[in-house]
XYZ file of C-alpha atoms in Angstrom:
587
model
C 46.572 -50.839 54.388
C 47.462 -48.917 57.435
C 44.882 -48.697 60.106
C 43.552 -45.419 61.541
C 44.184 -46.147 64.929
C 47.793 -45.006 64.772
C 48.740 -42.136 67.319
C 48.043 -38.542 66.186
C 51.913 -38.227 66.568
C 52.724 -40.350 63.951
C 50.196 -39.913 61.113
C 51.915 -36.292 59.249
C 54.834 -39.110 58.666
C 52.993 -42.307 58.025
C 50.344 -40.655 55.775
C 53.353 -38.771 53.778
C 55.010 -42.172 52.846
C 51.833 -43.773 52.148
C 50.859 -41.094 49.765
C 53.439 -38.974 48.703
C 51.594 -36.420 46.758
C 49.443 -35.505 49.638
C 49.053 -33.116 51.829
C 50.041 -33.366 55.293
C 47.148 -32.749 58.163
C 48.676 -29.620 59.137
C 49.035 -28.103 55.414
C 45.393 -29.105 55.199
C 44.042 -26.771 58.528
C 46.362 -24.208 57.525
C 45.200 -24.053 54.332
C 41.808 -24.078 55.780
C 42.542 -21.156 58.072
C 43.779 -18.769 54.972
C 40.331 -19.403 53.551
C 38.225 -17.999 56.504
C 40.774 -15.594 56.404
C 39.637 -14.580 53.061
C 36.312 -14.518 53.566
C 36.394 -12.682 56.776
C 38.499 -9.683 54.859
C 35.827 -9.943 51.959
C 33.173 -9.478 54.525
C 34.674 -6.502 56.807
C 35.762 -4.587 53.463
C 32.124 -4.770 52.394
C 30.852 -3.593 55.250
C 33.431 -0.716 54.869
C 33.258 0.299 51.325
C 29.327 -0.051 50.097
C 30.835 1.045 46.541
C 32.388 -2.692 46.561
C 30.269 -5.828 46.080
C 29.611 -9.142 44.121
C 27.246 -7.009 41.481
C 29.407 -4.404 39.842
C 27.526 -1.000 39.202
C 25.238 -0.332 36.166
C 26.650 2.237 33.415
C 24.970 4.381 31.989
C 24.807 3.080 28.399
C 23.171 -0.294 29.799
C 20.768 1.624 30.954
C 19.950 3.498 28.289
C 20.026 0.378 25.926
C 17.752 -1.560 28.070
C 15.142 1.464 28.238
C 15.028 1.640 24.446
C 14.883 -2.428 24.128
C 11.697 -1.929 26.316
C 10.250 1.027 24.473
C 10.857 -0.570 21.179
C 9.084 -3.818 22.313
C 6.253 -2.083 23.414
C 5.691 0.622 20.180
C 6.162 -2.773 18.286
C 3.177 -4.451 20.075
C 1.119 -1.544 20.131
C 1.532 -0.588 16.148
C 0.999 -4.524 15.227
C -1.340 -5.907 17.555
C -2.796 -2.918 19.390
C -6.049 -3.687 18.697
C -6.183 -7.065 19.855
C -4.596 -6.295 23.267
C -7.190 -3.765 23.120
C -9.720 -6.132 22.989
C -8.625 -7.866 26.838
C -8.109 -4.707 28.502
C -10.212 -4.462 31.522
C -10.866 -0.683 31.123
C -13.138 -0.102 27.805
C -11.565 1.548 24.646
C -11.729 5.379 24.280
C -13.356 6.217 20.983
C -11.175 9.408 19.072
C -12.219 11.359 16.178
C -9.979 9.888 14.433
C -12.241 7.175 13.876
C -15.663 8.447 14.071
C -15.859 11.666 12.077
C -19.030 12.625 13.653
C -17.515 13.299 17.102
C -14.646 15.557 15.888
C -15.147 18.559 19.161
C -15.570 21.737 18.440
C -17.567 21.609 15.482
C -21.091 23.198 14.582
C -24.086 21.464 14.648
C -24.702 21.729 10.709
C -21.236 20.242 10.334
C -21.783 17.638 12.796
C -24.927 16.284 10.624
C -23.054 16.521 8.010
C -20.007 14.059 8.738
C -22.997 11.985 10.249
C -25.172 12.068 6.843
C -21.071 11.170 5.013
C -20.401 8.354 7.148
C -23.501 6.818 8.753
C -22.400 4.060 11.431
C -23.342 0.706 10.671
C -21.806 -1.646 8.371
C -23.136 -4.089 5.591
C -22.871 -7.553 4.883
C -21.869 -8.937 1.809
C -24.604 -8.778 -0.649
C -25.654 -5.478 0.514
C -21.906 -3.801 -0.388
C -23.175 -4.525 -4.041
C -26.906 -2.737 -4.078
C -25.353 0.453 -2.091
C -22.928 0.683 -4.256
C -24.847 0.690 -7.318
C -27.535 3.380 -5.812
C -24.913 5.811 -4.137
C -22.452 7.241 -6.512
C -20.043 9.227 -5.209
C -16.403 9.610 -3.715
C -15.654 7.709 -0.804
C -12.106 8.199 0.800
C -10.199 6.371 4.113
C -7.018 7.396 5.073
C -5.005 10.603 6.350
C -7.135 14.233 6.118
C -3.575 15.942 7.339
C -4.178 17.471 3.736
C -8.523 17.368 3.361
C -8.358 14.898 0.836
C -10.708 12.821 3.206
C -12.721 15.463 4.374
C -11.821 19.451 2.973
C -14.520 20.868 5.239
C -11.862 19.872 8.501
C -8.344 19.515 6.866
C -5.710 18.208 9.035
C -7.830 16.445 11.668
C -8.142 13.093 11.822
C -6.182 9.437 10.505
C -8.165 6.530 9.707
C -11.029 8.719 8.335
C -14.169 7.141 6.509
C -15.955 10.041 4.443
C -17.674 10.849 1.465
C -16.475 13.444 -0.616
C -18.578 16.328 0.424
C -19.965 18.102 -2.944
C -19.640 14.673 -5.074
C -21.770 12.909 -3.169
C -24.293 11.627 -5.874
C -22.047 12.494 -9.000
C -21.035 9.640 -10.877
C -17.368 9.456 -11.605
C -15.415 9.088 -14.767
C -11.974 9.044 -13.072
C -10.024 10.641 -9.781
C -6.670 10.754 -8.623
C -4.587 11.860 -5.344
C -1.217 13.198 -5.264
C 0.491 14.009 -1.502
C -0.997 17.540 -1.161
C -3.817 17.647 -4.268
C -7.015 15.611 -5.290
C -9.113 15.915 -8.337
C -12.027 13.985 -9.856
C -14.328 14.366 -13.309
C -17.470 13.341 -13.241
C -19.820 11.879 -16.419
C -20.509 14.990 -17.600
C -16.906 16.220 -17.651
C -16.335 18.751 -15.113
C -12.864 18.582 -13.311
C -13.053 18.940 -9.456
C -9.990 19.618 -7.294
C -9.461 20.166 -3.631
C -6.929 19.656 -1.080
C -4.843 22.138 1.067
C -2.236 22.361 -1.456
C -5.047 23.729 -4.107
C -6.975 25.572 -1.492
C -5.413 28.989 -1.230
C -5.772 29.503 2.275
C -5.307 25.912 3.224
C -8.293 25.867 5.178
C -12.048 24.351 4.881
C -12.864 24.278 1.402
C -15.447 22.186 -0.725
C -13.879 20.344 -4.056
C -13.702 23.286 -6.705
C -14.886 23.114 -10.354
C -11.646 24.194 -12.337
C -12.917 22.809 -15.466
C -15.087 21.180 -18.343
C -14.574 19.238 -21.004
C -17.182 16.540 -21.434
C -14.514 14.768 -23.860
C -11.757 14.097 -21.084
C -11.938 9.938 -20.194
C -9.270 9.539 -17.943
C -6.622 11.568 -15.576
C -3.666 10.508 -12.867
C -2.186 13.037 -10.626
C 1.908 13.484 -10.146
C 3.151 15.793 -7.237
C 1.882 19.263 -8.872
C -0.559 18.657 -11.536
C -3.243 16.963 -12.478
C -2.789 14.774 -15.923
C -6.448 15.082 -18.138
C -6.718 12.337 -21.415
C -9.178 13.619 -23.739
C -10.978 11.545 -27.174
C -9.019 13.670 -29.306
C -5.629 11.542 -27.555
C -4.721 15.040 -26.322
C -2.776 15.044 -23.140
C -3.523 18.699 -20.823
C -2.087 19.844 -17.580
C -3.959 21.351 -14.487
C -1.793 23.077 -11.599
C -2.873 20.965 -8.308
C -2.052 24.334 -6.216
C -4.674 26.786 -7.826
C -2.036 29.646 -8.883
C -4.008 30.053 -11.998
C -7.237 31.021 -10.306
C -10.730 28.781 -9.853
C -10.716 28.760 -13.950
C -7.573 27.038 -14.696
C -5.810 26.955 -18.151
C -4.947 23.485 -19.318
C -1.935 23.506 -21.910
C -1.795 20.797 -24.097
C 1.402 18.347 -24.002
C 3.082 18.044 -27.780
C 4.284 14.604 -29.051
C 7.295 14.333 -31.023
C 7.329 12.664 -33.291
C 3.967 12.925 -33.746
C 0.834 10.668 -33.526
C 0.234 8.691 -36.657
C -2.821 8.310 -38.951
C -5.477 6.980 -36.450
C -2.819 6.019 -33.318
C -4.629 7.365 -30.102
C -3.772 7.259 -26.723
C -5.143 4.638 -24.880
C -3.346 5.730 -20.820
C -1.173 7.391 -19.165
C 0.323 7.171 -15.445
C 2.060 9.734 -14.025
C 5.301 9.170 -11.541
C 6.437 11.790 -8.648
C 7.346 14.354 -12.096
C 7.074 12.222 -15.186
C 4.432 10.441 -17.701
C 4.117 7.564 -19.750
C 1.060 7.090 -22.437
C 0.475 4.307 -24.079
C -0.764 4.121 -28.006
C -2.923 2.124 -29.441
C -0.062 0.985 -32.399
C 2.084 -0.356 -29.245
C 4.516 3.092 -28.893
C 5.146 4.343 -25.635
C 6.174 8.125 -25.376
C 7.616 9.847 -21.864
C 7.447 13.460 -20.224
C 9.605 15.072 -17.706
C 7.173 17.520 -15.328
C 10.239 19.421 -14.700
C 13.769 19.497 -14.016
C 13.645 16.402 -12.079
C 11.521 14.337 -14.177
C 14.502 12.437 -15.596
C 17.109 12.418 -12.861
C 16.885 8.621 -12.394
C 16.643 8.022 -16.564
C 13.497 7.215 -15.712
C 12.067 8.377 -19.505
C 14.106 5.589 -20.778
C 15.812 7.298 -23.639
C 19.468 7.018 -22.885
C 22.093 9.375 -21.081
C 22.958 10.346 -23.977
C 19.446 12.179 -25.260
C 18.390 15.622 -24.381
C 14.991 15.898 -22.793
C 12.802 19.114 -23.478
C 10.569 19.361 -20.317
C 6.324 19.500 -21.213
C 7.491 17.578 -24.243
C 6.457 13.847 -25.048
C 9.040 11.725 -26.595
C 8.956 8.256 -27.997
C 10.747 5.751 -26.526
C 12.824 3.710 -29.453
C 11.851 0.302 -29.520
C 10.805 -2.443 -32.151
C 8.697 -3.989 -29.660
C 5.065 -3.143 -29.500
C 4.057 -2.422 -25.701
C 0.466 -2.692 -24.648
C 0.994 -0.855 -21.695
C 3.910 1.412 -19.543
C 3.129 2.388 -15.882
C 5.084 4.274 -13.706
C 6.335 4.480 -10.360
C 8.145 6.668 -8.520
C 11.236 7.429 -10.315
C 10.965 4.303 -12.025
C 9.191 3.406 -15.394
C 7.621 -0.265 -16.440
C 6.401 -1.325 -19.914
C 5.071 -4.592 -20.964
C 5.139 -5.826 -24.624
C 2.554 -7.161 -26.597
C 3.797 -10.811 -26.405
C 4.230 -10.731 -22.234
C 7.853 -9.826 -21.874
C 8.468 -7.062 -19.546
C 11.584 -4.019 -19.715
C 12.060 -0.838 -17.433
C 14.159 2.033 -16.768
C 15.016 4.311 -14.089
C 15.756 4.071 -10.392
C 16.966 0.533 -9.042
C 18.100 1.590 -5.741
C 15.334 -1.094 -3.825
C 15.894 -3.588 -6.925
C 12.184 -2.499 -7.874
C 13.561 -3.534 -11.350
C 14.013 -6.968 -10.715
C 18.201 -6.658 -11.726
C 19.101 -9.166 -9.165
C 20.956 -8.719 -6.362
C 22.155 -4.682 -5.393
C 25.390 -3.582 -7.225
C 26.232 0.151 -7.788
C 26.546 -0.439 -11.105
C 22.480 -1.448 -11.242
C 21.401 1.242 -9.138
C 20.396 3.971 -12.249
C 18.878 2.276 -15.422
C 18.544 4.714 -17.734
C 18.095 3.139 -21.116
C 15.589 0.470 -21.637
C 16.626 -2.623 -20.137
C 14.216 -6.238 -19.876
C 13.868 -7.307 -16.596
C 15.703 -10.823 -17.261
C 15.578 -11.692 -13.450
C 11.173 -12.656 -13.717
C 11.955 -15.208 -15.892
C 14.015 -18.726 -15.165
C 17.263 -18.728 -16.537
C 16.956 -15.042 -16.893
C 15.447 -16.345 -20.738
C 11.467 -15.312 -21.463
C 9.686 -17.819 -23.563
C 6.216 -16.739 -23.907
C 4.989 -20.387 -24.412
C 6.389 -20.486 -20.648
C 5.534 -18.186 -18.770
C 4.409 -14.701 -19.580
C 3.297 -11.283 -18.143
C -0.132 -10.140 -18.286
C -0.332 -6.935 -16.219
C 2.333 -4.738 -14.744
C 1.721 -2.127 -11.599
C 4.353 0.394 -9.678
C 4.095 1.763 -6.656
C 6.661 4.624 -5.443
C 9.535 1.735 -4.676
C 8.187 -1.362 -5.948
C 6.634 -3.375 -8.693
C 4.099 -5.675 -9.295
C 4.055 -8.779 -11.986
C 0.895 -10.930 -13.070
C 2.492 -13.824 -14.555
C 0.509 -16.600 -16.045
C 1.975 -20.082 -16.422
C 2.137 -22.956 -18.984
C 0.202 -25.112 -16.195
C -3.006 -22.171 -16.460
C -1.738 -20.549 -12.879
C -1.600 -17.343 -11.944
C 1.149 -15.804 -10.093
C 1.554 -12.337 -8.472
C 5.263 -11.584 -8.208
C 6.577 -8.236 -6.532
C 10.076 -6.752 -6.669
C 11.277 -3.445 -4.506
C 11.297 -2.298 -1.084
C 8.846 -3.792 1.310
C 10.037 -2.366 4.661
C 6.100 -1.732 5.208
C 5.168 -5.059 3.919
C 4.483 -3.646 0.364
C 6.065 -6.790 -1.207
C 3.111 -9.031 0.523
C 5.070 -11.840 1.061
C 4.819 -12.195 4.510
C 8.235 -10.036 5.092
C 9.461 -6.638 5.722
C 12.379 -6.400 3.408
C 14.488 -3.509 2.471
C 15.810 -4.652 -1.053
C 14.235 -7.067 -3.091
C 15.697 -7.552 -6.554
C 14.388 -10.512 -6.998
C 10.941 -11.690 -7.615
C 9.117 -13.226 -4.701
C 5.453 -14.421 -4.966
C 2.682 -12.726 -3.175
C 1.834 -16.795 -2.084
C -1.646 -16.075 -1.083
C -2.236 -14.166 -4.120
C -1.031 -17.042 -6.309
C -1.501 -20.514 -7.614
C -5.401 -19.684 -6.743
C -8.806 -21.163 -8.215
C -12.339 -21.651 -8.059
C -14.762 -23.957 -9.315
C -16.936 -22.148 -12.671
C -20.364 -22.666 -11.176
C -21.310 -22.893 -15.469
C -18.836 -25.271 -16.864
C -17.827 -27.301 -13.365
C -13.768 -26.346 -14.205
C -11.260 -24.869 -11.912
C -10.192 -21.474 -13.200
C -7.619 -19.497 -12.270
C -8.289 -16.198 -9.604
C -5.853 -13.317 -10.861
C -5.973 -9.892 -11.015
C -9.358 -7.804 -12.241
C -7.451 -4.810 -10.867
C -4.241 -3.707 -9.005
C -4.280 -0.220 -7.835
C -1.054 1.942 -6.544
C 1.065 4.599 -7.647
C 4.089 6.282 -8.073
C 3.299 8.008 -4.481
C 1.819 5.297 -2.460
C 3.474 2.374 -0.014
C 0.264 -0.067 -0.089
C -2.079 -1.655 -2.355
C -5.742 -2.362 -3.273
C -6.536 -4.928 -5.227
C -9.726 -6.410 -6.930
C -9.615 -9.951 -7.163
C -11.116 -11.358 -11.042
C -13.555 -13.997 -8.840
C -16.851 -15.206 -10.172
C -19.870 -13.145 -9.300
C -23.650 -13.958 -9.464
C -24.178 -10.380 -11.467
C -25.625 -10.761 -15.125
C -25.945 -7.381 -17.358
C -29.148 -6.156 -17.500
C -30.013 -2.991 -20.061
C -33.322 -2.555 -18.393
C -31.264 -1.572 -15.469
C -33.821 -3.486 -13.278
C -30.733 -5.830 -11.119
C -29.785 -3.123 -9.557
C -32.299 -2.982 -6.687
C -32.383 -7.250 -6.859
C -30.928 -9.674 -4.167
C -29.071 -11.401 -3.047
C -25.335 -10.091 -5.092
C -21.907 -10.855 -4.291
C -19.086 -8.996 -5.916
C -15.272 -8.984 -5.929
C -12.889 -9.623 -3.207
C -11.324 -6.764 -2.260
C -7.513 -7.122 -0.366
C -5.180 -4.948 0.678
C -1.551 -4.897 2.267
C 1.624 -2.646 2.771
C 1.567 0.468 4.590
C -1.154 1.320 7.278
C 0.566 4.116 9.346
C -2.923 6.196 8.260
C -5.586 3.552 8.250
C -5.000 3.879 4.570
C -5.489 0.160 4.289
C -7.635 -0.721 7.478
C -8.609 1.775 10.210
C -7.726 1.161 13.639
C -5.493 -2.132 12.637
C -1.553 -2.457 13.252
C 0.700 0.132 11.246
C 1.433 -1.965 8.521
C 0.601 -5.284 6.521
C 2.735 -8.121 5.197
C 0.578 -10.108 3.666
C -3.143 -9.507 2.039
C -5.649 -8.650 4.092
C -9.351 -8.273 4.082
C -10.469 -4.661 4.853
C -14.111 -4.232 5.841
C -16.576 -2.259 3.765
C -15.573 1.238 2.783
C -18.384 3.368 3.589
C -21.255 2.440 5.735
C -25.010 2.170 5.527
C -27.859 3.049 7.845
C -30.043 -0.022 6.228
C -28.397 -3.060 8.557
C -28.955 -1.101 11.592
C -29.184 -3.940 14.435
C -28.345 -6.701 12.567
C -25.487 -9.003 13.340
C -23.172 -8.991 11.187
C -20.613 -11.007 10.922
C -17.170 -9.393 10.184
C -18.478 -8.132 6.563
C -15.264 -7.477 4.139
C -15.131 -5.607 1.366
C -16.672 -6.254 -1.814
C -16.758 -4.498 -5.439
C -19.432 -4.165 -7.292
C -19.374 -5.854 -10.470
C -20.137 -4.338 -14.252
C -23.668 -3.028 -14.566
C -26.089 -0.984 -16.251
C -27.842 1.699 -13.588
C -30.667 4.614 -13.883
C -29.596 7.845 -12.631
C -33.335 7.386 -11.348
C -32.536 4.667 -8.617
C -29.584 6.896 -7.345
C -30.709 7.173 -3.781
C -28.038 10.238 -2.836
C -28.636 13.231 -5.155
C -30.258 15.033 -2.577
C -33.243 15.817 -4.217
C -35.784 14.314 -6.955
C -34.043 12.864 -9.771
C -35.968 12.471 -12.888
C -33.441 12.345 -15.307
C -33.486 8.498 -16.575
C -30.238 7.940 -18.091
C -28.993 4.794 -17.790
C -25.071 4.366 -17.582
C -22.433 1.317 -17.719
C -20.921 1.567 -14.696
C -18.325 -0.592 -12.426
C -17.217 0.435 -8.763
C -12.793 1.353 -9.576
C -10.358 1.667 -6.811
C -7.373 4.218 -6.263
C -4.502 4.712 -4.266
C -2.498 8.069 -3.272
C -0.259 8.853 -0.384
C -1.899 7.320 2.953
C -5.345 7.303 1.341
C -7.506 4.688 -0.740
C -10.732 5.685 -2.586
C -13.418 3.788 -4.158
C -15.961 5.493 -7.000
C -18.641 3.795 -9.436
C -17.102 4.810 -12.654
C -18.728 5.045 -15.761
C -17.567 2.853 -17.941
């Protein structure tokens, strides 16, 4: 190897025949010199243009994006988890009216005792729920007032409201139902109540109206403009929910064709945004239109084919018997006596369980079985079978009991509020997916030392309503009594109450995130002044079981009570649009 000490002279040569692919040492400092000539440019024409530099300029849609990626973020965080971030704040939470209906400004001081005597402030425990239930009949709403369902005497103020009823607080309750714009209620004795700014003529404070009575009607369900009243006699009458007719309305009474056979009585009905479905007690289901769209979708299940005579009941042909039909928005769902389950109507959020979203599945409008619940898309009742159905305005709801003795709750529809309770917020759903922590579930019988299966005692939504209340069938410590004596014993425990899907109102739980997934616990309903200063720890709902009660221990009439009838009652649930109720019903 050559050695380093060669004269400068000579090196460009020597190192270009020892390495031939090289550069030379002047190619190297000239090349080295056209570099810091570069940079030196780069620098000056930085200095002279500001416009040009190593970041290029922001546009205006990057922006824009980037401001709406933040906004979104934060409306997200504030809808879902608000009131935990709430909780670390260092600046203490502003109380609104919204909450708190006695501190709604502007109000009187009568009306301001009022709201106070409706919803007193302090919650009960567990056992409590159960004795104040049984000794306070009445209506008691949460949810939106933008109508006065909540509260008529201030309609339009205030979301996440927790009221009673004013004027049925005390009255025992035989049934009630909410459409978007009209409630209504009958109590024991038969008298029909309505309210709401789309029955109050001036859309202004009102108290609940008697339109009606008939101590023979036992049930009712409400579609967008009337009110649908059952009677004994199986007849089916309509009520206007917008009071055209006057405070005394007239009721016309719905005609069957073909007609009701020797002894065959109507056993329910459910009402959709304009039709109705009643069930009969030989198994036939018959269908109404309300009105020109009550059939749109084929949602009365007769066919394209068949001519439907609005105000007219029609039987749907079948040689199955059903025990019961409910229906949803523009969709209809009827189970059969054996557990197999068909519907008709709209499809457009698979809330018929058709599988996955074609345009050819998207209107069913004859009677179809809903093949997808089942494995195989075959039903074998000595498999797996249905045992209650439920609809909401996109969606539908399965009980399905298993060969192994489990329950399962399956759900099919949209669930972009979290309707579907599986944990996701999914657009279309045509297949069924398990509500998971509403299935598979058991308890030990404290009697017989067995694990039996916790299903459904009841499942409340409508054809109107994104979310749902349910009553779970757990074991309770309640034991009829005639003498009507348990009623003022402790301790009780009653049923689990859950709820999930939409929350934008506080329909489901007041001042929690905008919508649920999955089941959640809501605390109790209304509120007692008894457990004033105690600690309670995060009481949740609970439902008071079957009972016999005195109207004599009813602590809420408002005045003496000596009337000692004694009723069968259990506390019932309801949904409508951005409100839940809860009644004791006479049963």
């Amino acid at each position: 190897m050559l050695r380093t000490v060669l004269k400068p002279k000579m090196a460009p040569a020597i190192v270009a025949r020892t390495w031939p692919h090289a550069y030379t040492v002047s190619s190297i400092h000239a090349s080295r010199r056209r570099v810091s000539d570069q940079r030196t440019n780069r620098h000056n024409n930085i200095e002279e243009d500001d416009d040009v530099g190593i970041d290029p300029p922001v546009s205006l849609y990057a922006r824009v994006a980037t401001t709406v990626l933040i906004g979104g973020g934060i409306y997200y965080l504030y809808t879902e988890h608000g009131s935990t971030i709430a909780r670390y704040l260092p600046w203490p939470a502003k109380q609104s009216s919204d909450t708190h209906p006695t501190a709604v400004k502007g109000q009187s001081g009568s009306k301001s005792k009022l709201r106070a005597k409706l919803a007193p402030k302090s919650e009960m425990s567990h056992q409590e729920q159960v004795n104040w239930a049984w000794t306070h009949p009445g209506l008691y709403v949460v949810g939106s007032n933008e109508c006065g369902l909540v509260d008529p005497l201030h309609p339009g103020q205030g979301v996440g409201l927790r009221a009673a009823v004013p004027g049925l607080e005390g009255k025992l309750l035989r049934s009630a139902a909410f459409a978007k714009t009209h409630a209504a209620a009958v109590d024991v004795d038969g008298n029909l109540y309505q309210w709401g700014a789309g029955f109050s003529a001036d859309s202004g404070p009102h108290m609940p109206q008697c339109t009606l009575r008939d101590s023979g009607i036992t049930a009712m369900a409400a579609s967008r403009d009337y009110a649908v009243l059952l009677d004994r006699k199986s007849r089916i009458r309509l009520v206007r929910g917008d009071n055209s007719q006057g405070a005394k309305q007239a009721s016309p009474t719905l005609e069957f064709e073909p007609r009701l056979g020797w002894r065959e009585n109507v056993v329910a009905v459910s009402t959709g945004e304009d039709h109705i479905a009643a069930t009969t007690s030989s198994g036939h289901v018959y269908t109404c239109a309300l009105g020109p769209s009550g059939n749109d979708r084929g949602q009365l299940g007769h066919g394209p084919t068949t001519t439907v005579q609005p105000f007219v009941f029609k039987r749907i042909k079948s040689e199955r018997p059903f025990s019961s039909a409910v229906c949803g928005g523009r969709h209809t769902l009827l189970l059969t006596a054996d557990g197999d389950v068909w519907g008709c109507g709209a499809n457009d959020f698979g809330q018929l369980a058709m599988g996955q979203y074609s345009e050819a599945t998207r209107t069913i409008s004859e009677l179809t079985p809903l093949r997808a619940l089942w494995d195989h898309g075959i039903f074998q009742p000595n498999v797996a079978r249905a045992q209650r159905i439920a609809a909401g305005a996109k969606t539908s709801y399965f009980q399905v009991s298993r060969s192994g003795a489990d329950l399962d709750l399956l759900a099919v529809g949209c669930g972009i509020d979290g309707q579907l309770g599986n944990g996701a917020f999914t657009h279309i759903q045509g297949r069924p997916t398990r509500v998971t922590a509403l299935s598979g579930g058991g308890e030990i019988d404290p009697e017989t030392g067995l694990r039996r299966p916790v299903g459904v005692r009841s499942l409340s939504t409508n054809g109107s309503s994104d979310h749902v209340v349910m009553v779970c069938d757990n074991t309770t410590n309640v034991q009829l009594d005639k003498s009507a004596q348990s009623a003022t014993k402790s301790p009780l425990f009653g049923y689990d109450v859950v709820v999930w899907g939409s929350n934008s109102s506080g329909q489901c739980i007041p001042d929690r995130k905008h919508r649920f997934a999955e089941p959640e616990h809501p605390p109790p309903l209304y509120l007692s002044k008894s457990s004033s200063g105690q600690d309670q720890s995060s009481p949740r709902l609970q439902a008071a079981p079957r009972q016999w009660v005195s109207t004599s221990s009813f602590q809420n009439t408002g005045s003496a009570n000596n009337n000692n009838k004694k009723y069968l009652v259990e506390q019932e649930f309801v949904t409508g649009p951005d409100v839940t109720a809860a009644f004791l019903k006479s049963v």
